[in-house]
Amino acid sequence: MEISGKIIQVLPEVGGISKAGNEWKKQEYILETHDQYPRKVCFQIFGADKIAQAAIKEGEELTVSFDIDSREYQGRWFTNINAWKVERPIAAPAPASNPVPASAPTVDPGFSSNDPVDDLPF
């Protein structure tokens, strides 16, 4: 799934050690859509390398591809929105300035279409 909008908040990075003894990090971001009724969506990026690669800053316009995952813990359900791709919109090239059209050829005032001397072969 995809969602586009503006990053309105970058939450602090969180980390820890897994049961297997591996270090982990995640960072959450709040994105606000540009819909008629804007929605705020909290998504996360998991992994220090992916966090650094995304380098998301507050105020950026992004399109985020994500998966939704829910899990149960002590009778309660928790849902995470896990981003797997972050794209920045390609800046639209500035419209090329239209060259000023060459002015219409000027007509020699001595020229007359009724001129009997015509040097054209046809």
Short mmCIF file of N, CA and C in Angstrom, two decimals:
data_model
loop_
_atom_site.label_atom_id
_atom_site.label_comp_id
_atom_site.label_asym_id
_atom_site.label_seq_id
_atom_site.Cartn_x
_atom_site.Cartn_y
_atom_site.Cartn_z
N MET A 1 0.83 -1.17 0.00
CA MET A 1 0.00 0.00 0.00
C MET A 1 0.88 1.23 0.00
N GLU A 2 0.32 2.34 -0.41
CA GLU A 2 1.05 3.60 -0.48
C GLU A 2 0.24 4.72 0.14
N ILE A 3 0.96 5.70 0.66
CA ILE A 3 0.34 6.91 1.18
C ILE A 3 1.29 8.06 0.91
N SER A 4 0.74 9.22 0.58
CA SER A 4 1.57 10.40 0.31
C SER A 4 1.15 11.52 1.23
N GLY A 5 2.12 12.36 1.57
CA GLY A 5 1.84 13.50 2.41
C GLY A 5 3.10 14.15 2.90
N LYS A 6 2.95 14.98 3.93
CA LYS A 6 4.05 15.75 4.49
C LYS A 6 4.39 15.22 5.88
N ILE A 7 5.69 15.09 6.15
CA ILE A 7 6.13 14.64 7.47
C ILE A 7 5.96 15.82 8.42
N ILE A 8 5.13 15.65 9.45
CA ILE A 8 4.89 16.73 10.39
C ILE A 8 5.63 16.52 11.70
N GLN A 9 6.11 15.29 11.93
CA GLN A 9 6.86 15.04 13.16
C GLN A 9 7.75 13.82 12.98
N VAL A 10 8.99 13.93 13.49
CA VAL A 10 9.93 12.81 13.51
C VAL A 10 10.11 12.46 14.98
N LEU A 11 9.69 11.26 15.36
CA LEU A 11 9.79 10.84 16.76
C LEU A 11 11.20 10.32 17.05
N PRO A 12 11.59 10.31 18.31
CA PRO A 12 12.95 9.85 18.65
C PRO A 12 13.18 8.38 18.27
N GLU A 13 14.42 8.09 17.90
CA GLU A 13 14.81 6.73 17.57
C GLU A 13 14.76 5.88 18.84
N VAL A 14 14.27 4.65 18.71
CA VAL A 14 14.16 3.72 19.83
C VAL A 14 14.98 2.48 19.49
N GLY A 15 15.65 1.93 20.46
CA GLY A 15 16.45 0.73 20.21
C GLY A 15 16.50 -0.17 21.42
N GLY A 16 17.09 -1.33 21.22
CA GLY A 16 17.21 -2.30 22.31
C GLY A 16 17.99 -3.52 21.85
N ILE A 17 17.93 -4.55 22.69
CA ILE A 17 18.59 -5.82 22.40
C ILE A 17 17.50 -6.89 22.35
N SER A 18 17.50 -7.68 21.28
CA SER A 18 16.51 -8.74 21.13
C SER A 18 16.83 -9.92 22.06
N LYS A 19 15.90 -10.87 22.17
CA LYS A 19 16.12 -12.08 22.98
C LYS A 19 17.34 -12.85 22.50
N ALA A 20 17.60 -12.77 21.20
CA ALA A 20 18.74 -13.47 20.61
C ALA A 20 20.05 -12.70 20.82
N GLY A 21 19.97 -11.51 21.44
CA GLY A 21 21.17 -10.74 21.71
C GLY A 21 21.57 -9.78 20.60
N ASN A 22 20.69 -9.60 19.62
CA ASN A 22 20.98 -8.68 18.51
C ASN A 22 20.44 -7.29 18.82
N GLU A 23 21.20 -6.28 18.43
CA GLU A 23 20.76 -4.91 18.63
C GLU A 23 19.75 -4.54 17.54
N TRP A 24 18.72 -3.78 17.90
CA TRP A 24 17.72 -3.33 16.93
C TRP A 24 17.41 -1.85 17.17
N LYS A 25 16.94 -1.19 16.10
CA LYS A 25 16.53 0.22 16.17
C LYS A 25 15.32 0.42 15.28
N LYS A 26 14.48 1.33 15.71
CA LYS A 26 13.34 1.73 14.88
C LYS A 26 13.10 3.21 15.10
N GLN A 27 12.49 3.84 14.10
CA GLN A 27 12.12 5.24 14.22
C GLN A 27 10.74 5.42 13.64
N GLU A 28 9.94 6.24 14.32
CA GLU A 28 8.57 6.49 13.88
C GLU A 28 8.45 7.92 13.37
N TYR A 29 7.54 8.08 12.41
CA TYR A 29 7.30 9.36 11.75
C TYR A 29 5.80 9.58 11.65
N ILE A 30 5.38 10.83 11.73
CA ILE A 30 3.97 11.17 11.54
C ILE A 30 3.84 11.87 10.20
N LEU A 31 3.00 11.30 9.34
CA LEU A 31 2.75 11.84 8.00
C LEU A 31 1.32 12.35 7.96
N GLU A 32 1.13 13.54 7.41
CA GLU A 32 -0.22 14.09 7.24
C GLU A 32 -0.55 14.13 5.76
N THR A 33 -1.69 13.55 5.40
CA THR A 33 -2.10 13.49 4.00
C THR A 33 -2.64 14.84 3.54
N HIS A 34 -2.81 14.97 2.24
CA HIS A 34 -3.32 16.21 1.65
C HIS A 34 -4.77 16.03 1.18
N ASP A 35 -5.49 15.10 1.78
CA ASP A 35 -6.88 14.85 1.40
C ASP A 35 -7.77 16.02 1.83
N GLN A 36 -9.03 15.97 1.40
CA GLN A 36 -9.97 17.01 1.81
C GLN A 36 -10.05 17.05 3.33
N TYR A 37 -10.04 15.87 3.95
CA TYR A 37 -10.00 15.75 5.40
C TYR A 37 -8.67 15.08 5.74
N PRO A 38 -7.61 15.87 5.98
CA PRO A 38 -6.27 15.29 6.18
C PRO A 38 -6.24 14.27 7.32
N ARG A 39 -5.52 13.19 7.06
CA ARG A 39 -5.33 12.14 8.07
C ARG A 39 -3.88 12.17 8.52
N LYS A 40 -3.68 11.81 9.77
CA LYS A 40 -2.33 11.67 10.30
C LYS A 40 -2.06 10.18 10.47
N VAL A 41 -0.90 9.73 9.96
CA VAL A 41 -0.54 8.31 10.00
C VAL A 41 0.84 8.20 10.62
N CYS A 42 0.97 7.32 11.62
CA CYS A 42 2.26 7.05 12.23
C CYS A 42 2.80 5.77 11.61
N PHE A 43 3.97 5.88 10.95
CA PHE A 43 4.61 4.70 10.37
C PHE A 43 6.01 4.58 10.95
N GLN A 44 6.58 3.40 10.83
CA GLN A 44 7.91 3.18 11.37
C GLN A 44 8.84 2.57 10.34
N ILE A 45 10.13 2.83 10.54
CA ILE A 45 11.17 2.19 9.76
C ILE A 45 12.01 1.42 10.76
N PHE A 46 12.24 0.15 10.45
CA PHE A 46 12.97 -0.75 11.35
C PHE A 46 14.35 -1.03 10.78
N GLY A 47 15.37 -0.81 11.58
CA GLY A 47 16.75 -1.09 11.18
C GLY A 47 17.56 0.18 11.02
N ALA A 48 18.71 0.24 11.71
CA ALA A 48 19.55 1.44 11.68
C ALA A 48 19.97 1.80 10.26
N ASP A 49 20.30 0.80 9.44
CA ASP A 49 20.74 1.08 8.07
C ASP A 49 19.62 1.67 7.23
N LYS A 50 18.40 1.17 7.40
CA LYS A 50 17.26 1.69 6.63
C LYS A 50 16.86 3.09 7.11
N ILE A 51 17.00 3.34 8.41
CA ILE A 51 16.70 4.67 8.95
C ILE A 51 17.67 5.69 8.34
N ALA A 52 18.95 5.32 8.32
CA ALA A 52 19.96 6.22 7.75
C ALA A 52 19.76 6.41 6.26
N GLN A 53 19.39 5.34 5.56
CA GLN A 53 19.18 5.42 4.11
C GLN A 53 17.99 6.32 3.78
N ALA A 54 16.91 6.23 4.55
CA ALA A 54 15.72 7.05 4.29
C ALA A 54 15.99 8.52 4.62
N ALA A 55 16.71 8.79 5.70
CA ALA A 55 17.07 10.16 6.12
C ALA A 55 15.89 11.12 6.02
N ILE A 56 14.80 10.75 6.66
CA ILE A 56 13.57 11.55 6.60
C ILE A 56 13.68 12.73 7.56
N LYS A 57 13.28 13.90 7.06
CA LYS A 57 13.32 15.12 7.86
C LYS A 57 11.92 15.72 7.93
N GLU A 58 11.66 16.42 9.01
CA GLU A 58 10.38 17.08 9.19
C GLU A 58 10.16 18.09 8.07
N GLY A 59 8.93 18.14 7.55
CA GLY A 59 8.58 19.07 6.49
C GLY A 59 8.70 18.50 5.08
N GLU A 60 9.28 17.31 4.94
CA GLU A 60 9.45 16.71 3.62
C GLU A 60 8.14 16.15 3.08
N GLU A 61 7.99 16.21 1.77
CA GLU A 61 6.88 15.58 1.07
C GLU A 61 7.35 14.19 0.64
N LEU A 62 6.58 13.15 0.98
CA LEU A 62 7.00 11.78 0.69
C LEU A 62 5.84 10.94 0.20
N THR A 63 6.19 9.87 -0.50
CA THR A 63 5.27 8.78 -0.78
C THR A 63 5.87 7.56 -0.11
N VAL A 64 5.11 6.95 0.78
CA VAL A 64 5.61 5.83 1.58
C VAL A 64 4.87 4.56 1.19
N SER A 65 5.64 3.52 0.85
CA SER A 65 5.07 2.19 0.61
C SER A 65 5.22 1.42 1.91
N PHE A 66 4.16 0.72 2.32
CA PHE A 66 4.20 0.09 3.63
C PHE A 66 3.38 -1.19 3.67
N ASP A 67 3.63 -1.96 4.73
CA ASP A 67 2.83 -3.13 5.07
C ASP A 67 2.21 -2.88 6.43
N ILE A 68 1.06 -3.47 6.66
CA ILE A 68 0.40 -3.37 7.96
C ILE A 68 0.50 -4.72 8.65
N ASP A 69 0.90 -4.70 9.91
CA ASP A 69 1.09 -5.93 10.67
C ASP A 69 0.44 -5.76 12.04
N SER A 70 -0.37 -6.72 12.45
CA SER A 70 -0.99 -6.69 13.77
C SER A 70 -0.55 -7.91 14.55
N ARG A 71 -0.42 -7.73 15.88
CA ARG A 71 -0.06 -8.85 16.74
C ARG A 71 -0.77 -8.70 18.07
N GLU A 72 -0.93 -9.83 18.74
CA GLU A 72 -1.63 -9.86 20.02
C GLU A 72 -0.61 -9.97 21.15
N TYR A 73 -0.85 -9.22 22.22
CA TYR A 73 -0.01 -9.28 23.41
C TYR A 73 -0.91 -9.12 24.62
N GLN A 74 -0.96 -10.15 25.43
CA GLN A 74 -1.76 -10.18 26.67
C GLN A 74 -3.21 -9.76 26.41
N GLY A 75 -3.79 -10.33 25.37
CA GLY A 75 -5.21 -10.10 25.08
C GLY A 75 -5.50 -8.80 24.34
N ARG A 76 -4.49 -8.01 24.06
CA ARG A 76 -4.70 -6.76 23.32
C ARG A 76 -4.00 -6.86 21.98
N TRP A 77 -4.52 -6.16 20.98
CA TRP A 77 -3.95 -6.18 19.63
C TRP A 77 -3.26 -4.86 19.35
N PHE A 78 -2.10 -4.95 18.72
CA PHE A 78 -1.31 -3.79 18.35
C PHE A 78 -1.03 -3.86 16.85
N THR A 79 -1.13 -2.73 16.20
CA THR A 79 -0.93 -2.66 14.75
C THR A 79 0.24 -1.74 14.44
N ASN A 80 1.12 -2.20 13.57
CA ASN A 80 2.25 -1.39 13.11
C ASN A 80 2.13 -1.16 11.60
N ILE A 81 2.53 0.03 11.19
CA ILE A 81 2.63 0.35 9.77
C ILE A 81 4.13 0.41 9.48
N ASN A 82 4.62 -0.60 8.78
CA ASN A 82 6.05 -0.75 8.52
C ASN A 82 6.39 -0.29 7.11
N ALA A 83 7.14 0.79 7.00
CA ALA A 83 7.54 1.31 5.69
C ALA A 83 8.63 0.44 5.11
N TRP A 84 8.54 0.13 3.83
CA TRP A 84 9.59 -0.63 3.16
C TRP A 84 10.18 0.14 1.99
N LYS A 85 9.55 1.27 1.62
CA LYS A 85 10.11 2.13 0.57
C LYS A 85 9.63 3.55 0.80
N VAL A 86 10.56 4.50 0.68
CA VAL A 86 10.24 5.92 0.83
C VAL A 86 10.70 6.62 -0.43
N GLU A 87 9.79 7.36 -1.06
CA GLU A 87 10.13 8.08 -2.29
C GLU A 87 9.84 9.56 -2.11
N ARG A 88 10.77 10.35 -2.59
CA ARG A 88 10.55 11.79 -2.63
C ARG A 88 10.06 12.14 -4.03
N PRO A 89 9.07 13.02 -4.12
CA PRO A 89 8.57 13.36 -5.46
C PRO A 89 9.67 14.01 -6.28
N ILE A 90 9.67 13.68 -7.56
CA ILE A 90 10.64 14.27 -8.47
C ILE A 90 10.22 15.71 -8.72
N ALA A 91 11.14 16.61 -8.51
CA ALA A 91 10.83 18.03 -8.73
C ALA A 91 10.49 18.23 -10.20
N ALA A 92 9.37 18.84 -10.43
CA ALA A 92 8.94 19.10 -11.81
C ALA A 92 9.89 20.12 -12.42
N PRO A 93 10.36 19.85 -13.62
CA PRO A 93 11.26 20.82 -14.24
C PRO A 93 10.54 22.14 -14.47
N ALA A 94 11.28 23.20 -14.32
CA ALA A 94 10.69 24.52 -14.55
C ALA A 94 10.26 24.60 -16.00
N PRO A 95 9.09 25.16 -16.23
CA PRO A 95 8.63 25.24 -17.62
C PRO A 95 9.63 26.05 -18.44
N ALA A 96 9.94 25.50 -19.59
CA ALA A 96 10.89 26.18 -20.47
C ALA A 96 10.29 27.51 -20.90
N SER A 97 11.08 28.53 -20.82
CA SER A 97 10.55 29.82 -21.24
C SER A 97 10.38 29.78 -22.75
N ASN A 98 9.21 30.14 -23.17
CA ASN A 98 8.93 30.13 -24.60
C ASN A 98 9.75 31.23 -25.25
N PRO A 99 10.49 30.85 -26.28
CA PRO A 99 11.27 31.90 -26.95
C PRO A 99 10.32 32.92 -27.55
N VAL A 100 10.75 34.15 -27.52
CA VAL A 100 9.93 35.21 -28.09
C VAL A 100 9.88 34.99 -29.60
N PRO A 101 8.67 34.86 -30.14
CA PRO A 101 8.59 34.62 -31.57
C PRO A 101 9.22 35.78 -32.33
N ALA A 102 9.90 35.40 -33.39
CA ALA A 102 10.51 36.43 -34.23
C ALA A 102 9.40 37.31 -34.77
N SER A 103 9.67 38.57 -34.81
CA SER A 103 8.64 39.46 -35.31
C SER A 103 8.40 39.17 -36.79
N ALA A 104 7.23 39.49 -37.22
CA ALA A 104 6.86 39.22 -38.61
C ALA A 104 7.82 39.98 -39.53
N PRO A 105 8.15 39.34 -40.64
CA PRO A 105 9.07 40.04 -41.55
C PRO A 105 8.49 41.38 -41.96
N THR A 106 9.34 42.32 -42.00
CA THR A 106 8.87 43.65 -42.39
C THR A 106 8.80 43.72 -43.90
N VAL A 107 7.86 44.46 -44.37
CA VAL A 107 7.67 44.61 -45.82
C VAL A 107 8.37 45.89 -46.25
N ASP A 108 9.14 45.76 -47.30
CA ASP A 108 9.83 46.93 -47.86
C ASP A 108 8.78 47.92 -48.35
N PRO A 109 8.82 49.16 -47.86
CA PRO A 109 7.78 50.11 -48.27
C PRO A 109 7.76 50.35 -49.78
N GLY A 110 8.86 50.08 -50.44
CA GLY A 110 8.90 50.28 -51.89
C GLY A 110 8.28 49.11 -52.64
N PHE A 111 7.92 48.05 -51.94
CA PHE A 111 7.36 46.87 -52.59
C PHE A 111 5.88 47.07 -52.81
N SER A 112 5.45 46.74 -53.99
CA SER A 112 4.04 46.79 -54.29
C SER A 112 3.67 45.51 -55.00
N SER A 113 2.60 44.88 -54.58
CA SER A 113 2.20 43.64 -55.21
C SER A 113 1.76 43.85 -56.65
N ASN A 114 1.48 45.09 -57.00
CA ASN A 114 1.09 45.40 -58.37
C ASN A 114 2.29 45.79 -59.22
N ASP A 115 3.49 45.56 -58.68
CA ASP A 115 4.72 45.93 -59.39
C ASP A 115 4.84 45.07 -60.64
N PRO A 116 4.90 45.69 -61.87
CA PRO A 116 4.97 44.92 -63.09
C PRO A 116 6.33 44.22 -63.26
N VAL A 117 7.34 44.70 -62.55
CA VAL A 117 8.65 44.06 -62.66
C VAL A 117 8.70 42.97 -61.59
N ASP A 118 8.59 41.76 -62.04
CA ASP A 118 8.60 40.63 -61.12
C ASP A 118 9.71 39.69 -61.55
N ASP A 119 10.66 39.47 -60.70
CA ASP A 119 11.80 38.66 -61.12
C ASP A 119 11.63 37.19 -60.73
N LEU A 120 10.48 36.81 -60.30
CA LEU A 120 10.24 35.41 -59.97
C LEU A 120 9.96 34.64 -61.25
N PRO A 121 10.53 33.41 -61.38
CA PRO A 121 10.36 32.68 -62.63
C PRO A 121 8.99 32.05 -62.81
N PHE A 122 8.12 32.15 -61.88
CA PHE A 122 6.80 31.53 -62.06
C PHE A 122 5.69 32.46 -61.78
#
